[in-house]
CSV table of C-alpha atoms in Angstrom, one decimal:
chain,number,residue,atom,x,y,z
A,1027,MET,CA,0.0,0.0,0.0
A,1028,PHE,CA,1.4,3.3,-1.2
A,1029,LYS,CA,0.5,6.7,0.0
A,1030,ILE,CA,1.1,9.6,-2.4
A,1031,CYS,CA,1.4,13.1,-1.0
A,1032,CYS,CA,1.3,16.1,-3.2
A,1033,ARG,CA,2.2,19.6,-2.1
A,1034,PHE,CA,1.5,22.6,-4.3
A,1035,SER,CA,2.5,26.2,-3.8
A,1036,PHE,CA,-0.2,28.8,-4.0
A,1037,PRO,CA,0.9,30.2,-7.4
A,1038,ALA,CA,1.0,26.7,-8.9
A,1039,PHE,CA,-2.4,25.9,-7.6
A,1040,VAL,CA,-3.9,29.1,-9.2
A,1041,ALA,CA,-2.3,28.3,-12.6
A,1042,LEU,CA,-3.7,24.7,-12.6
A,1043,SER,CA,-7.1,25.9,-11.7
A,1044,LEU,CA,-7.2,28.4,-14.6
A,1045,THR,CA,-6.1,25.7,-17.1
A,1046,VAL,CA,-8.8,23.3,-16.0
A,1047,LEU,CA,-11.4,26.1,-16.2
A,1048,SER,CA,-10.3,27.0,-19.8
A,1049,MET,CA,-10.6,23.4,-20.9
A,1050,ILE,CA,-14.1,23.2,-19.5
A,1051,LEU,CA,-15.2,26.4,-21.3
A,1052,ILE,CA,-13.7,25.2,-24.7
A,1053,SER,CA,-15.4,21.8,-24.4
A,1054,GLY,CA,-18.7,23.5,-23.7
A,1055,ALA,CA,-18.4,25.8,-26.7
A,1056,LEU,CA,-17.5,22.9,-29.0
A,1057,ALA,CA,-20.5,20.8,-27.7
A,1058,GLY,CA,-22.8,23.7,-28.4
A,1059,THR,CA,-21.5,24.2,-31.9
A,1060,SER,CA,-21.8,20.5,-32.9
A,1061,GLY,CA,-25.3,20.3,-31.5
A,1062,ASN,CA,-26.6,23.5,-33.3
A,1063,ASN,CA,-30.1,22.6,-32.0
A,1064,GLY,CA,-29.9,19.3,-33.9
A,1065,LYS,CA,-29.8,21.0,-37.4
A,1066,LYS,CA,-27.3,20.2,-40.2
A,1067,PRO,CA,-25.2,23.1,-41.6
A,1068,ASP,CA,-26.6,24.7,-44.7
A,1069,GLN,CA,-25.4,23.4,-48.1
A,1070,PRO,CA,-23.8,25.9,-50.5
A,1071,VAL,CA,-25.9,27.4,-53.3
A,1072,THR,CA,-24.6,26.3,-56.7
A,1073,PRO,CA,-25.0,28.4,-59.8
A,1074,VAL,CA,-26.5,26.5,-62.8
A,1075,ARG,CA,-27.9,26.9,-66.3
A,1076,VAL,CA,-31.1,25.2,-67.3
A,1077,SER,CA,-33.1,24.4,-70.4
A,1078,SER,CA,-36.7,23.1,-70.9
A,1079,VAL,CA,-37.7,19.5,-71.7
A,1080,GLU,CA,-39.5,19.4,-75.1
A,1081,MET,CA,-41.7,17.0,-76.9
A,1082,LYS,CA,-40.8,16.9,-80.6
A,1083,LEU,CA,-41.1,14.7,-83.6
A,1084,VAL,CA,-37.8,13.1,-84.4
A,1085,SER,CA,-36.5,10.7,-87.0
A,1086,ASP,CA,-34.1,7.8,-86.6
A,1087,GLN,CA,-30.6,8.6,-87.7
A,1088,ILE,CA,-27.7,6.7,-89.2
A,1089,SER,CA,-24.1,7.6,-89.7
A,1090,LEU,CA,-22.2,6.3,-92.7
A,1091,ILE,CA,-18.7,7.0,-94.1
A,1092,GLY,CA,-18.3,8.6,-97.6
A,1093,THR,CA,-15.7,10.2,-99.8
A,1094,THR,CA,-15.5,13.8,-100.9
A,1095,GLU,CA,-15.2,14.8,-104.6
A,1096,ALA,CA,-15.0,18.1,-106.5
A,1097,THR,CA,-18.4,19.0,-107.9
A,1098,ALA,CA,-16.9,19.8,-111.3
A,1099,GLU,CA,-13.6,18.7,-112.9
A,1100,SER,CA,-12.8,20.2,-116.3
A,1101,THR,CA,-10.0,19.3,-118.7
A,1102,VAL,CA,-9.6,22.6,-120.5
A,1103,ALA,CA,-8.6,22.1,-124.2
A,1104,SER,CA,-7.4,24.5,-126.9
A,1105,GLU,CA,-9.8,25.1,-129.7
A,1106,VAL,CA,-6.9,25.9,-132.1
A,1107,SER,CA,-3.4,24.6,-132.7
A,1108,GLY,CA,-0.2,26.5,-132.1
A,1109,ILE,CA,3.0,26.8,-130.0
A,1110,VAL,CA,2.6,27.7,-126.3
A,1111,GLU,CA,4.1,31.1,-125.9
A,1112,ASN,CA,2.8,32.0,-122.4
A,1113,PHE,CA,1.7,29.7,-119.6
A,1114,PRO,CA,0.9,31.7,-116.4
A,1115,ALA,CA,-1.2,29.0,-114.7
A,1116,LYS,CA,0.6,26.4,-112.6
A,1117,GLU,CA,-0.4,23.3,-110.7
A,1118,GLY,CA,-1.9,24.2,-107.3
A,1119,ASP,CA,-3.0,27.7,-108.3
A,1120,PHE,CA,-6.5,28.9,-107.7
A,1121,VAL,CA,-7.9,30.5,-110.8
A,1122,LYS,CA,-11.1,32.5,-111.1
A,1123,LYS,CA,-13.4,32.0,-114.1
A,1124,GLY,CA,-12.1,34.0,-117.0
A,1125,ARG,CA,-8.5,34.1,-116.0
A,1126,LEU,CA,-5.9,33.6,-118.7
A,1127,ILE,CA,-4.4,30.1,-118.6
A,1128,VAL,CA,-2.4,29.7,-121.7
A,1129,GLU,CA,-1.5,31.9,-124.7
A,1130,LEU,CA,-0.4,30.4,-128.1
A,1131,SER,CA,1.8,32.1,-130.6
A,1132,SER,CA,-0.3,34.3,-133.0
A,1133,GLU,CA,2.3,35.6,-135.5
A,1134,GLU,CA,1.4,33.2,-138.3
A,1135,THR,CA,-2.3,33.9,-137.8
A,1136,ASN,CA,-1.7,37.7,-138.0
A,1137,LEU,CA,0.1,37.2,-141.3
A,1138,ARG,CA,-2.8,35.2,-142.7
A,1139,ILE,CA,-5.2,38.0,-141.6
A,1140,LYS,CA,-3.1,40.6,-143.4
A,1141,GLY,CA,-3.1,38.5,-146.6
A,1142,ALA,CA,-6.8,37.9,-146.4
A,1143,ARG,CA,-7.5,41.6,-145.9
A,1144,ALA,CA,-5.4,42.5,-148.9
A,1145,GLN,CA,-7.2,39.9,-151.0
A,1146,ARG,CA,-10.5,41.4,-149.9
A,1147,GLU,CA,-9.5,44.9,-151.0
A,1148,LYS,CA,-8.5,43.5,-154.4
A,1149,ILE,CA,-11.9,41.8,-154.8
A,1150,ARG,CA,-13.7,45.0,-153.8
A,1151,GLU,CA,-11.9,47.0,-156.5
A,1152,SER,CA,-12.8,44.3,-159.1
A,1153,LEU,CA,-16.4,44.3,-157.8
A,1154,LEU,CA,-16.5,48.1,-158.1
A,1155,PHE,CA,-15.4,47.9,-161.8
A,1156,ALA,CA,-17.8,45.1,-162.4
A,1157,GLU,CA,-20.7,47.1,-161.0
A,1158,LYS,CA,-20.0,50.0,-163.3
A,1159,GLU,CA,-19.8,47.6,-166.3
A,1160,LEU,CA,-23.1,46.0,-165.3
A,1161,GLY,CA,-24.7,49.5,-165.2
A,1162,ARG,CA,-23.4,50.4,-168.6
A,1163,PHE,CA,-24.3,47.1,-170.2
A,1164,THR,CA,-27.8,47.3,-168.6
A,1165,LYS,CA,-28.5,50.5,-170.5
A,1166,LEU,CA,-27.2,49.0,-173.7
A,1167,LYS,CA,-29.4,46.0,-173.3
A,1168,GLU,CA,-32.4,48.2,-172.7
A,1169,SER,CA,-31.7,50.0,-176.0
A,1170,ASN,CA,-31.0,46.6,-177.7
A,1171,SER,CA,-27.5,47.8,-178.6
A,1172,ILE,CA,-25.7,44.6,-177.5
A,1173,ALA,CA,-26.2,40.9,-177.7
A,1174,SER,CA,-28.0,39.2,-174.8
A,1175,ASN,CA,-25.1,36.8,-174.1
A,1176,LYS,CA,-22.7,39.7,-173.7
A,1177,TYR,CA,-24.9,41.2,-171.0
A,1178,ASP,CA,-25.2,37.8,-169.3
A,1179,GLU,CA,-21.5,37.5,-169.1
A,1180,VAL,CA,-21.1,40.8,-167.4
A,1181,LEU,CA,-23.9,40.0,-164.9
A,1182,TYR,CA,-22.3,36.6,-164.1
A,1183,ASN,CA,-18.9,38.3,-163.5
A,1184,TYR,CA,-20.6,40.8,-161.1
A,1185,ASN,CA,-22.4,38.1,-159.1
A,1186,SER,CA,-19.3,35.9,-158.9
A,1187,LEU,CA,-17.3,38.8,-157.5
A,1188,THR,CA,-20.0,39.5,-155.0
A,1189,GLN,CA,-19.9,35.9,-153.7
A,1190,GLU,CA,-16.1,36.0,-153.7
A,1191,LEU,CA,-16.2,39.1,-151.5
A,1192,LYS,CA,-18.5,37.3,-149.0
A,1193,ARG,CA,-16.1,34.3,-148.9
A,1194,SER,CA,-13.2,36.6,-148.3
A,1195,GLU,CA,-15.0,38.4,-145.4
A,1196,ALA,CA,-16.0,35.0,-143.9
A,1197,GLU,CA,-12.3,33.9,-144.1
A,1198,ILE,CA,-11.2,37.1,-142.2
A,1199,GLU,CA,-13.8,36.5,-139.6
A,1200,SER,CA,-12.6,32.9,-139.2
A,1201,LEU,CA,-9.0,34.1,-138.8
A,1202,LEU,CA,-10.0,36.7,-136.2
A,1203,TYR,CA,-11.9,34.0,-134.3
A,1204,GLU,CA,-8.8,31.8,-134.5
A,1205,LEU,CA,-6.7,34.7,-133.2
A,1206,LYS,CA,-9.0,35.2,-130.3
A,1207,ARG,CA,-8.8,31.5,-129.5
A,1208,LYS,CA,-5.0,31.7,-129.2
A,1209,GLN,CA,-5.7,32.7,-125.6
A,1210,VAL,CA,-7.3,30.1,-123.4
A,1211,PHE,CA,-9.3,31.2,-120.3
A,1212,ALA,CA,-10.6,29.3,-117.3
A,1213,PRO,CA,-14.2,28.2,-117.9
A,1214,ILE,CA,-14.8,27.8,-114.2
A,1215,SER,CA,-13.2,28.9,-110.9
A,1216,GLY,CA,-11.1,26.2,-109.2
A,1217,PHE,CA,-7.7,24.8,-108.6
A,1218,ILE,CA,-5.3,23.7,-111.3
A,1219,ALA,CA,-5.0,20.0,-110.6
A,1220,LYS,CA,-2.8,19.1,-113.6
A,1221,GLU,CA,-0.8,20.7,-116.4
A,1222,HIS,CA,-0.9,19.0,-119.8
A,1223,THR,CA,1.5,21.2,-121.7
A,1224,GLU,CA,4.4,23.7,-121.3
A,1225,VAL,CA,6.0,26.7,-122.9
A,1226,GLY,CA,7.4,25.9,-126.4
A,1227,GLU,CA,5.2,22.8,-126.9
A,1228,TRP,CA,2.9,22.4,-129.9
A,1229,ILE,CA,-0.7,21.9,-129.1
A,1230,ASN,CA,-3.1,20.5,-131.6
A,1231,ALA,CA,-6.7,21.7,-131.9
A,1232,GLY,CA,-8.6,20.0,-129.1
A,1233,GLY,CA,-5.5,19.2,-127.2
A,1234,PRO,CA,-5.6,19.4,-123.3
A,1235,VAL,CA,-4.1,22.3,-121.5
A,1236,VAL,CA,-4.9,22.0,-117.8
A,1237,THR,CA,-7.3,20.2,-115.5
A,1238,ILE,CA,-9.3,22.4,-113.2
A,1239,VAL,CA,-11.3,21.1,-110.2
A,1240,ASP,CA,-14.1,23.2,-108.7
A,1241,LEU,CA,-14.1,23.0,-104.8
A,1242,GLU,CA,-16.5,25.8,-104.0
A,1243,ARG,CA,-19.0,23.0,-103.4
A,1244,ILE,CA,-18.2,19.5,-102.5
A,1245,LYS,CA,-19.9,16.3,-103.6
A,1246,ILE,CA,-19.9,13.4,-101.2
A,1247,ASN,CA,-20.5,9.8,-102.4
A,1248,VAL,CA,-21.9,7.4,-99.8
A,1249,ASP,CA,-22.8,3.8,-100.4
A,1250,VAL,CA,-26.0,3.2,-98.3
A,1251,PRO,CA,-27.3,-0.3,-97.4
A,1252,GLU,CA,-30.6,-1.0,-99.1
A,1253,ARG,CA,-32.6,-1.2,-95.9
A,1254,TYR,CA,-31.7,2.5,-95.3
A,1255,ALA,CA,-31.7,3.6,-98.9
A,1256,VAL,CA,-35.5,3.1,-99.2
A,1257,LEU,CA,-35.9,5.4,-96.2
A,1258,LEU,CA,-34.0,8.3,-97.6
A,1259,SER,CA,-35.6,11.2,-99.4
A,1260,SER,CA,-34.0,13.3,-102.2
A,1261,LYS,CA,-33.3,16.9,-101.0
A,1262,SER,CA,-33.4,15.8,-97.3
A,1263,ASP,CA,-31.0,17.5,-94.9
A,1264,VAL,CA,-27.9,15.8,-93.6
A,1265,LYS,CA,-25.0,16.6,-91.2
A,1266,VAL,CA,-21.4,16.1,-92.4
A,1267,SER,CA,-18.2,15.9,-90.4
A,1268,ILE,CA,-14.8,15.8,-92.2
A,1269,LYS,CA,-12.3,13.7,-90.4
A,1270,SER,CA,-9.4,16.0,-91.1
A,1271,LEU,CA,-11.4,19.0,-89.9
A,1272,PRO,CA,-12.4,18.0,-86.3
A,1273,GLY,CA,-15.0,19.9,-84.4
A,1274,LYS,CA,-16.8,21.2,-87.5
A,1275,GLN,CA,-20.2,19.9,-88.6
A,1276,LEU,CA,-21.5,21.1,-91.9
A,1277,ALA,CA,-25.0,21.1,-93.3
A,1278,GLY,CA,-25.8,19.5,-96.6
A,1279,LYS,CA,-28.5,18.0,-98.7
A,1280,VAL,CA,-29.1,14.7,-100.4
A,1281,GLN,CA,-28.9,15.5,-104.2
A,1282,ALA,CA,-29.9,12.0,-105.4
A,1283,VAL,CA,-30.4,8.4,-104.4
A,1284,LEU,CA,-29.2,6.6,-107.5
A,1285,PRO,CA,-31.5,3.8,-108.6
A,1286,SER,CA,-28.8,1.4,-109.6
A,1287,GLY,CA,-27.0,-0.3,-106.7
A,1288,ASN,CA,-24.2,-2.8,-106.2
A,1289,ALA,CA,-25.7,-6.3,-106.3
A,1290,GLY,CA,-22.8,-7.8,-104.3
A,1291,SER,CA,-22.8,-5.4,-101.3
A,1292,ARG,CA,-26.6,-4.5,-101.6
A,1293,THR,CA,-25.7,-0.8,-101.4
A,1294,TYR,CA,-26.9,2.2,-103.3
A,1295,PRO,CA,-24.9,5.3,-104.2
A,1296,VAL,CA,-26.1,8.5,-102.6
A,1297,ARG,CA,-24.9,11.9,-103.7
A,1298,ILE,CA,-24.7,14.8,-101.2
A,1299,PHE,CA,-23.6,18.4,-101.7
A,1300,ILE,CA,-22.1,20.7,-99.1
A,1301,ALA,CA,-20.6,24.2,-99.1
A,1302,ASN,CA,-16.8,24.4,-98.7
A,1303,PRO,CA,-16.0,27.6,-96.8
A,1304,GLY,CA,-12.4,28.5,-97.1
A,1305,LEU,CA,-11.9,25.8,-99.7
A,1306,LYS,CA,-10.3,23.6,-97.0
A,1307,ILE,CA,-12.1,20.4,-98.0
A,1308,LYS,CA,-10.2,18.6,-100.8
A,1309,SER,CA,-11.2,15.8,-103.1
A,1310,GLY,CA,-10.7,12.3,-101.6
A,1311,MET,CA,-11.2,13.2,-97.9
A,1312,GLU,CA,-13.2,11.0,-95.5
A,1313,ALA,CA,-16.6,12.3,-94.5
A,1314,ALA,CA,-19.0,11.0,-91.8
A,1315,VAL,CA,-22.6,11.7,-92.9
A,1316,ILE,CA,-25.6,11.6,-90.5
A,1317,PHE,CA,-28.8,10.8,-92.4
A,1318,SER,CA,-32.4,11.3,-91.0
A,1319,LEU,CA,-34.6,8.5,-92.1
A,1320,ASP,CA,-38.2,8.9,-93.2
A,1321,GLY,CA,-40.9,8.3,-90.6
A,1322,GLY,CA,-40.8,9.9,-87.2
A,1323,LYS,CA,-41.9,9.5,-83.6
A,1324,ASN,CA,-42.6,11.9,-80.7
A,1325,ALA,CA,-39.9,11.9,-78.0
A,1326,LEU,CA,-38.9,13.9,-75.0
A,1327,LEU,CA,-35.8,15.9,-75.8
A,1328,VAL,CA,-33.3,17.4,-73.5
A,1329,GLN,CA,-30.0,19.0,-74.4
A,1330,LYS,CA,-27.3,16.4,-74.4
A,1331,ASP,CA,-25.3,18.3,-71.8
A,1332,ALA,CA,-28.2,17.7,-69.3
A,1333,VAL,CA,-27.4,13.9,-69.3
A,1334,VAL,CA,-24.8,12.9,-66.7
A,1335,PRO,CA,-23.5,9.4,-65.9
A,1336,ALA,CA,-24.7,7.5,-62.8
A,1337,GLY,CA,-22.6,4.4,-62.8
A,1338,ASP,CA,-23.9,2.3,-65.6
A,1339,ASN,CA,-27.1,4.4,-65.9
A,1340,ARG,CA,-27.9,8.0,-66.9
A,1341,MET,CA,-29.7,10.8,-65.1
A,1342,VAL,CA,-30.7,14.4,-65.3
A,1343,PHE,CA,-31.2,17.0,-62.6
A,1344,THR,CA,-34.5,18.8,-62.4
A,1345,ILE,CA,-35.2,22.0,-60.5
A,1346,LYS,CA,-38.0,22.2,-58.0
A,1347,GLU,CA,-38.4,25.0,-55.5
A,1348,GLY,CA,-34.8,26.1,-56.0
A,1349,LYS,CA,-33.3,22.7,-55.4
A,1350,ALA,CA,-31.8,20.1,-57.7
A,1351,PHE,CA,-33.2,16.5,-57.7
A,1352,PRO,CA,-31.9,13.6,-59.9
A,1353,VAL,CA,-34.2,11.8,-62.3
A,1354,MET,CA,-33.0,8.5,-63.8
A,1355,VAL,CA,-33.4,8.4,-67.6
A,1356,LYS,CA,-32.9,6.0,-70.5
A,1357,VAL,CA,-31.3,7.6,-73.6
A,1358,LEU,CA,-33.0,6.6,-76.8
A,1359,GLY,CA,-30.8,8.5,-79.2
A,1360,TYR,CA,-29.2,11.8,-80.1
A,1361,TYR,CA,-30.7,14.3,-82.5
A,1362,ASP,CA,-28.8,17.5,-83.4
A,1363,GLY,CA,-27.4,18.2,-80.0
A,1364,ASN,CA,-30.4,16.8,-78.1
A,1365,ALA,CA,-30.9,13.5,-76.4
A,1366,ALA,CA,-34.2,11.7,-76.6
A,1367,VAL,CA,-34.9,10.2,-73.2
A,1368,GLU,CA,-37.4,8.1,-71.3
A,1369,GLY,CA,-38.0,8.9,-67.6
A,1370,ASP,CA,-40.1,10.7,-65.0
A,1371,LEU,CA,-40.2,14.0,-67.0
A,1372,LYS,CA,-42.7,16.0,-68.9
A,1373,PRO,CA,-42.5,18.9,-71.4
A,1374,GLY,CA,-41.6,22.2,-69.7
A,1375,ASP,CA,-39.6,20.7,-66.8
A,1376,LYS,CA,-36.4,22.5,-66.2
A,1377,VAL,CA,-33.2,20.4,-66.4
A,1378,VAL,CA,-29.6,21.5,-65.5
A,1379,ILE,CA,-27.2,21.8,-68.5
A,1380,ARG,CA,-24.3,23.5,-66.8
A,1381,GLY,CA,-23.0,22.9,-63.3
A,1382,ASN,CA,-24.6,19.5,-63.0
A,1383,GLU,CA,-21.3,17.6,-62.6
A,1384,ARG,CA,-21.1,18.0,-58.8
A,1385,LEU,CA,-24.7,18.4,-57.8
A,1386,ARG,CA,-26.1,16.4,-54.9
A,1387,PRO,CA,-29.8,15.5,-54.3
A,1388,GLY,CA,-31.6,18.4,-52.8
A,1389,GLN,CA,-28.8,20.8,-53.2
A,1390,PRO,CA,-29.9,24.5,-53.5
A,1391,VAL,CA,-29.2,26.1,-56.8
A,1392,MET,CA,-29.3,29.5,-58.4
A,1393,VAL,CA,-30.3,29.7,-62.1
A,1394,THR,CA,-28.1,31.9,-64.1
A,1395,GLU,CA,-28.4,33.1,-67.7
């Protein structure tokens, strides 16, 4: 059996007493705070953006891969023959309609024009003399002063020179036309895809000069399976994404669903046209095309950003009395930035599209613009 005896000086006793009192006061304060009359601390208010649930008629969509082509490709030919004297257009250049592409030597044609004009003047002089002769012999015939066959000879000479003058003028016009065609201009706007000649080379009439491709609009060829081809309409709208231009979706139209398909693959060619802003889309690129099939159905639509993952499921947050509440949904498909869903929703309900990543059930929210 042990006996412990403690002795404290008065100053030490006072210090110990003050320490114990402080601890009691702190414990009481903490207990009062944690209790807070049995209420949980308020949750923070989260700013969110919302959109309305809509009921709309939607069509089933399919996405297929196609290939881009130029809407027009022209192999420009020379209408006349000659030696290439000037060739300002080069492969890769963009040329506008009407721009000079190639110029042929015109020296020989100019010389022929000079000769033809000189011949025409000679014929005109002869015709002028023949006209005077005809007038004189006409008067003699009227007075029965000459034989009939002599008058006929003068008339024939006059008519022959008249026709010869017309042939001469036609020849000059033809040479002037040939001279004009010594310059070849771009028939369409586009890129020079290929050169077929060079300076100093002889070109025959009808010979190719350059190949121009028009990329202001793009044609897309898509082979569509027969089960979908019968559900496509000509002139219907499509959405196009070019693989090499990520993040851009372009609007287009179905130009034609061709009636002759591939018997082996059971597919039908579909032609689509889209605009080509900036001429960035080239021939031969890969294009993903989203088609809307004929026949529609009513569906509840929410913006696709409203749908958030919940494990293996999906949900949206609705707003009721200033608080967010989750609603489990089943996504039926996506349509132009919207998701068709099934769930406990109705048209007009507000769903969160921004700020929904960290929301908790019942969390207060503040709707922002």
